[in-house]
Amino acid sequence: VRRNGELSLEHIGKLLVANTASNLKVFEEKLAMLNVTPTQIETELHFVSFDKQDIAKLAPRDINCATLLGLWTNGHGELIAAPRSITQAGQATTFGGGIRHVYPTGLDREVPSATNSMRGAGAPEAGHLLIPGSTSSCTAGVSVVLMAQVTPEGNMLILTVSAELAEDPTWRQSPVMRMDSTGKAAEIRLDQPSFPVYPLETQVAIYNGATMLISGGMPLRNGQRMVYVFLTCRLIDPDGKPIQRRDSW
């Protein structure tokens, strides 16, 4: 069927259009608005540590994404964590992982020991068994809260990132004062963890499918290595395949 210079092949669901170049451009733009594939956003964060001496060899202007990725590719970087997330645009997502350490924060109860109950009359009291009455926890690893938006043109993404890297804890003894069975004050020591934490708060604009350096120069506890964070972001379809958006028509 031909209508106003357009030929529609209705039996096969095709549309052939013949018109001027300017009108065809408008037609393609309108068609693109209708022919929308549902999109999701795949985000990867790579926490990579480098030897402090390798970083010191670089000029300040060379501490960039391309140079550091080259060092990593050539075996001079160590991957610490690589959390990955898939979410829809405009929705916040929380992801990450690590080892959760649970530790006591107080001793709230005392229970007589089993050996004490078996002593004969007149025997001196034995010590009491102290049981943690409260606990807390912290995760050694990476946690990320992320919100991603797609620009109207569809070729860039705006990301708000809140991330935290926590190393394995070191343990120290903290004194806790308790009363012993005779009513005298006694000092007891509780093992308490200390977690070196590296926070990151930023908002960036990144091209679809690109990788960029979003943080760096954080020294690890050993003082010999420094952590840099790389962000990769891409649009994907419901099948997980990358979507390429054209910058211009």
Short mmCIF file of C-alpha atoms in Angstrom, two decimals:
data_model
loop_
_atom_site.label_atom_id
_atom_site.label_comp_id
_atom_site.label_asym_id
_atom_site.label_seq_id
_atom_site.Cartn_x
_atom_site.Cartn_y
_atom_site.Cartn_z
CA VAL A 1 0.00 0.00 0.00
CA ARG A 2 1.43 3.40 -0.98
CA ARG A 3 0.53 6.47 1.10
CA ASN A 4 2.13 9.91 0.66
CA GLY A 5 5.40 8.60 -0.70
CA GLU A 6 5.66 5.75 1.80
CA LEU A 7 5.38 2.12 0.84
CA SER A 8 4.11 -0.20 3.56
CA LEU A 9 4.49 -3.94 3.10
CA GLU A 10 1.75 -4.87 5.51
CA HIS A 11 1.93 -8.61 5.01
CA ILE A 12 5.54 -8.77 6.30
CA GLY A 13 5.41 -5.91 8.81
CA LYS A 14 8.01 -3.79 6.99
CA LEU A 15 8.04 -0.10 6.19
CA LEU A 16 9.99 1.37 3.28
CA VAL A 17 10.45 5.14 3.31
CA ALA A 18 11.66 7.32 0.44
CA ASN A 19 12.07 11.01 1.18
CA THR A 20 14.63 13.82 1.45
CA ALA A 21 17.68 13.40 3.63
CA SER A 22 16.45 15.94 6.20
CA ASN A 23 13.05 14.27 6.47
CA LEU A 24 14.64 10.85 6.78
CA LYS A 25 16.72 12.11 9.70
CA VAL A 26 13.58 13.31 11.47
CA PHE A 27 11.87 10.01 10.72
CA GLU A 28 14.77 8.00 12.18
CA GLU A 29 14.75 10.12 15.34
CA LYS A 30 11.02 9.54 15.82
CA LEU A 31 11.36 5.85 15.05
CA ALA A 32 14.15 5.54 17.62
CA MET A 33 11.79 6.92 20.27
CA LEU A 34 9.36 4.11 19.55
CA ASN A 35 11.86 1.31 18.99
CA VAL A 36 13.25 1.27 22.53
CA THR A 37 14.89 -1.82 23.99
CA PRO A 38 14.59 -1.97 27.80
CA THR A 39 18.00 -1.13 29.20
CA GLN A 40 19.84 -1.96 32.38
CA ILE A 41 23.13 -0.64 33.71
CA GLU A 42 26.04 -2.95 34.48
CA THR A 43 28.63 -1.47 36.84
CA GLU A 44 32.00 -2.85 37.90
CA LEU A 45 34.40 -1.39 40.45
CA HIS A 46 37.98 -2.67 40.52
CA PHE A 47 40.04 -2.00 43.64
CA VAL A 48 43.66 -2.52 42.58
CA SER A 49 46.77 -2.07 44.72
CA PHE A 50 50.15 -1.04 43.32
CA ASP A 51 53.59 -1.07 44.86
CA LYS A 52 54.41 2.36 46.24
CA GLN A 53 57.75 2.35 44.46
CA ASP A 54 56.10 1.71 41.07
CA ILE A 55 53.83 4.71 41.62
CA ALA A 56 56.77 6.87 42.71
CA LYS A 57 58.47 6.23 39.35
CA LEU A 58 55.60 7.88 37.49
CA ALA A 59 55.39 11.59 36.83
CA PRO A 60 52.27 13.18 38.38
CA ARG A 61 50.72 13.69 34.93
CA ASP A 62 51.19 9.97 34.19
CA ILE A 63 49.13 8.78 37.15
CA ASN A 64 46.02 8.32 35.07
CA CYS A 65 43.63 5.58 34.04
CA ALA A 66 45.54 4.44 30.94
CA THR A 67 48.93 4.26 32.65
CA LEU A 68 47.69 2.44 35.73
CA LEU A 69 45.68 -0.04 33.66
CA GLY A 70 48.88 -0.68 31.71
CA LEU A 71 50.77 -1.39 34.94
CA TRP A 72 48.04 -3.75 36.06
CA THR A 73 47.95 -5.56 32.71
CA ASN A 74 51.73 -6.03 32.88
CA GLY A 75 51.53 -7.70 36.28
CA HIS A 76 52.37 -4.72 38.52
CA GLY A 77 48.94 -4.48 40.15
CA GLU A 78 47.09 -6.74 42.56
CA LEU A 79 43.30 -7.00 42.38
CA ILE A 80 41.80 -6.64 45.87
CA ALA A 81 38.11 -6.70 44.99
CA ALA A 82 35.86 -6.42 41.93
CA PRO A 83 32.23 -5.94 42.98
CA ARG A 84 29.73 -5.95 40.12
CA SER A 85 26.10 -4.90 39.88
CA ILE A 86 23.25 -4.82 37.36
CA THR A 87 20.36 -2.45 37.98
CA GLN A 88 17.81 -0.29 36.23
CA ALA A 89 18.47 3.40 35.75
CA GLY A 90 17.39 5.56 38.67
CA GLN A 91 17.37 2.75 41.20
CA ALA A 92 19.89 2.61 44.03
CA THR A 93 21.72 -0.67 44.48
CA THR A 94 23.88 -1.99 47.32
CA PHE A 95 26.46 -4.66 46.64
CA GLY A 96 29.86 -5.93 47.71
CA GLY A 97 31.19 -8.70 49.91
CA GLY A 98 33.75 -9.76 52.46
CA ILE A 99 34.16 -11.53 55.80
CA ARG A 100 31.95 -10.39 58.68
CA HIS A 101 33.75 -10.33 62.03
CA VAL A 102 31.57 -10.52 65.14
CA TYR A 103 33.12 -9.43 68.43
CA PRO A 104 31.94 -8.75 72.01
CA THR A 105 31.50 -5.16 73.15
CA GLY A 106 30.63 -5.86 76.77
CA LEU A 107 30.34 -8.49 79.48
CA ASP A 108 26.88 -8.29 80.92
CA ARG A 109 26.45 -11.61 82.68
CA GLU A 110 28.39 -13.88 85.00
CA VAL A 111 27.67 -17.58 85.37
CA PRO A 112 29.35 -19.69 88.07
CA SER A 113 31.71 -22.22 86.56
CA ALA A 114 30.87 -25.90 86.66
CA THR A 115 34.00 -26.69 88.72
CA ASN A 116 32.92 -24.23 91.40
CA SER A 117 29.58 -26.01 91.98
CA MET A 118 31.38 -29.27 92.71
CA ARG A 119 33.57 -27.89 95.50
CA GLY A 120 32.87 -28.98 99.08
CA ALA A 121 31.45 -26.75 101.81
CA GLY A 122 33.89 -24.20 103.10
CA ALA A 123 36.07 -24.31 99.99
CA PRO A 124 37.07 -20.91 98.53
CA GLU A 125 34.95 -19.68 95.64
CA ALA A 126 36.34 -20.19 92.17
CA GLY A 127 36.23 -17.51 89.46
CA HIS A 128 33.15 -16.85 87.39
CA LEU A 129 32.69 -17.52 83.69
CA LEU A 130 32.07 -14.25 81.86
CA ILE A 131 29.72 -14.37 78.86
CA PRO A 132 29.47 -11.54 76.32
CA GLY A 133 26.16 -9.80 76.75
CA SER A 134 26.41 -7.65 73.64
CA THR A 135 28.19 -7.93 70.33
CA SER A 136 28.91 -5.85 67.26
CA SER A 137 30.19 -6.67 63.79
CA CYS A 138 32.13 -5.23 60.88
CA THR A 139 32.85 -6.60 57.41
CA ALA A 140 36.36 -6.78 56.04
CA GLY A 141 35.85 -6.31 52.32
CA VAL A 142 34.05 -3.92 50.01
CA SER A 143 30.59 -2.37 50.25
CA VAL A 144 29.12 -0.14 47.55
CA VAL A 145 25.96 1.96 47.28
CA LEU A 146 25.38 3.20 43.74
CA MET A 147 22.81 5.18 41.77
CA ALA A 148 23.05 5.43 37.97
CA GLN A 149 21.19 7.62 35.50
CA VAL A 150 21.28 7.69 31.70
CA THR A 151 21.48 11.04 29.91
CA PRO A 152 18.66 11.85 27.44
CA GLU A 153 21.05 11.28 24.53
CA GLY A 154 21.74 7.78 25.87
CA ASN A 155 25.51 7.89 25.35
CA MET A 156 26.57 8.89 28.89
CA LEU A 157 25.79 7.75 32.41
CA ILE A 158 25.77 9.79 35.61
CA LEU A 159 26.78 7.77 38.66
CA THR A 160 26.68 8.61 42.35
CA VAL A 161 29.00 6.23 44.19
CA SER A 162 29.48 5.62 47.90
CA ALA A 163 32.01 2.87 48.55
CA GLU A 164 34.11 1.59 51.41
CA LEU A 165 37.07 -0.77 51.49
CA ALA A 166 37.91 -2.31 54.88
CA GLU A 167 41.05 -4.36 55.47
CA ASP A 168 41.24 -7.38 57.76
CA PRO A 169 41.23 -6.30 61.41
CA THR A 170 44.09 -6.12 63.85
CA TRP A 171 43.11 -7.12 67.36
CA ARG A 172 43.95 -5.25 70.54
CA GLN A 173 43.05 -5.84 74.16
CA SER A 174 40.72 -3.35 75.81
CA PRO A 175 40.40 -3.37 79.63
CA VAL A 176 36.97 -3.96 81.18
CA MET A 177 36.48 -3.52 84.95
CA ARG A 178 34.37 -6.20 86.67
CA MET A 179 33.67 -7.27 90.23
CA ASP A 180 35.05 -10.67 91.24
CA SER A 181 33.30 -13.12 93.54
CA THR A 182 34.65 -11.36 96.63
CA GLY A 183 33.36 -7.96 95.53
CA LYS A 184 36.76 -6.62 94.54
CA ALA A 185 37.33 -4.79 91.26
CA ALA A 186 39.13 -6.87 88.67
CA GLU A 187 40.40 -5.87 85.25
CA ILE A 188 39.54 -8.16 82.39
CA ARG A 189 40.75 -7.63 78.84
CA LEU A 190 38.52 -8.01 75.80
CA ASP A 191 39.95 -8.50 72.32
CA GLN A 192 38.64 -5.65 70.13
CA PRO A 193 39.24 -5.29 66.37
CA SER A 194 40.58 -2.28 64.51
CA PHE A 195 39.59 -2.06 60.83
CA PRO A 196 41.56 0.21 58.45
CA VAL A 197 38.79 1.74 56.32
CA TYR A 198 39.08 3.62 52.99
CA PRO A 199 35.89 5.53 52.11
CA LEU A 200 34.94 6.89 48.68
CA GLU A 201 32.16 9.38 47.88
CA THR A 202 31.88 10.77 44.35
CA GLN A 203 29.63 11.59 41.40
CA VAL A 204 30.96 11.14 37.88
CA ALA A 205 29.82 11.23 34.24
CA ILE A 206 31.12 8.38 32.10
CA TYR A 207 30.59 7.30 28.51
CA ASN A 208 28.72 4.08 27.90
CA GLY A 209 31.22 1.19 27.93
CA ALA A 210 34.15 3.28 29.19
CA THR A 211 36.52 2.76 32.13
CA MET A 212 37.75 5.62 34.27
CA LEU A 213 39.85 6.17 37.38
CA ILE A 214 37.63 7.55 40.14
CA SER A 215 39.90 7.40 43.21
CA GLY A 216 43.45 6.59 44.13
CA GLY A 217 46.52 6.96 46.24
CA MET A 218 45.04 5.35 49.36
CA PRO A 219 47.90 3.67 51.27
CA LEU A 220 47.23 0.23 52.70
CA ARG A 221 48.06 -0.61 56.30
CA ASN A 222 51.45 -2.05 55.40
CA GLY A 223 52.49 1.30 53.92
CA GLN A 224 54.04 -0.41 50.90
CA ARG A 225 51.06 -0.49 48.55
CA MET A 226 48.50 2.05 47.35
CA VAL A 227 44.93 1.44 46.23
CA TYR A 228 43.30 2.89 43.10
CA VAL A 229 39.68 2.42 42.08
CA PHE A 230 38.53 1.94 38.47
CA LEU A 231 34.92 2.23 37.33
CA THR A 232 33.48 0.51 34.24
CA CYS A 233 29.89 1.16 33.26
CA ARG A 234 27.84 -0.05 30.30
CA LEU A 235 24.27 -0.31 29.09
CA ILE A 236 22.99 -3.85 28.55
CA ASP A 237 19.76 -5.33 27.24
CA PRO A 238 17.63 -7.89 29.14
CA ASP A 239 19.81 -10.67 27.69
CA GLY A 240 22.95 -9.08 29.14
CA LYS A 241 24.31 -7.97 25.77
CA PRO A 242 25.97 -4.52 25.50
CA ILE A 243 23.87 -1.79 23.91
CA GLN A 244 25.59 0.71 21.64
CA ARG A 245 23.92 4.10 21.39
CA ARG A 246 24.76 6.32 18.42
CA ASP A 247 26.01 9.79 19.39
CA SER A 248 24.53 11.37 16.25
CA TRP A 249 22.37 10.44 13.28
#
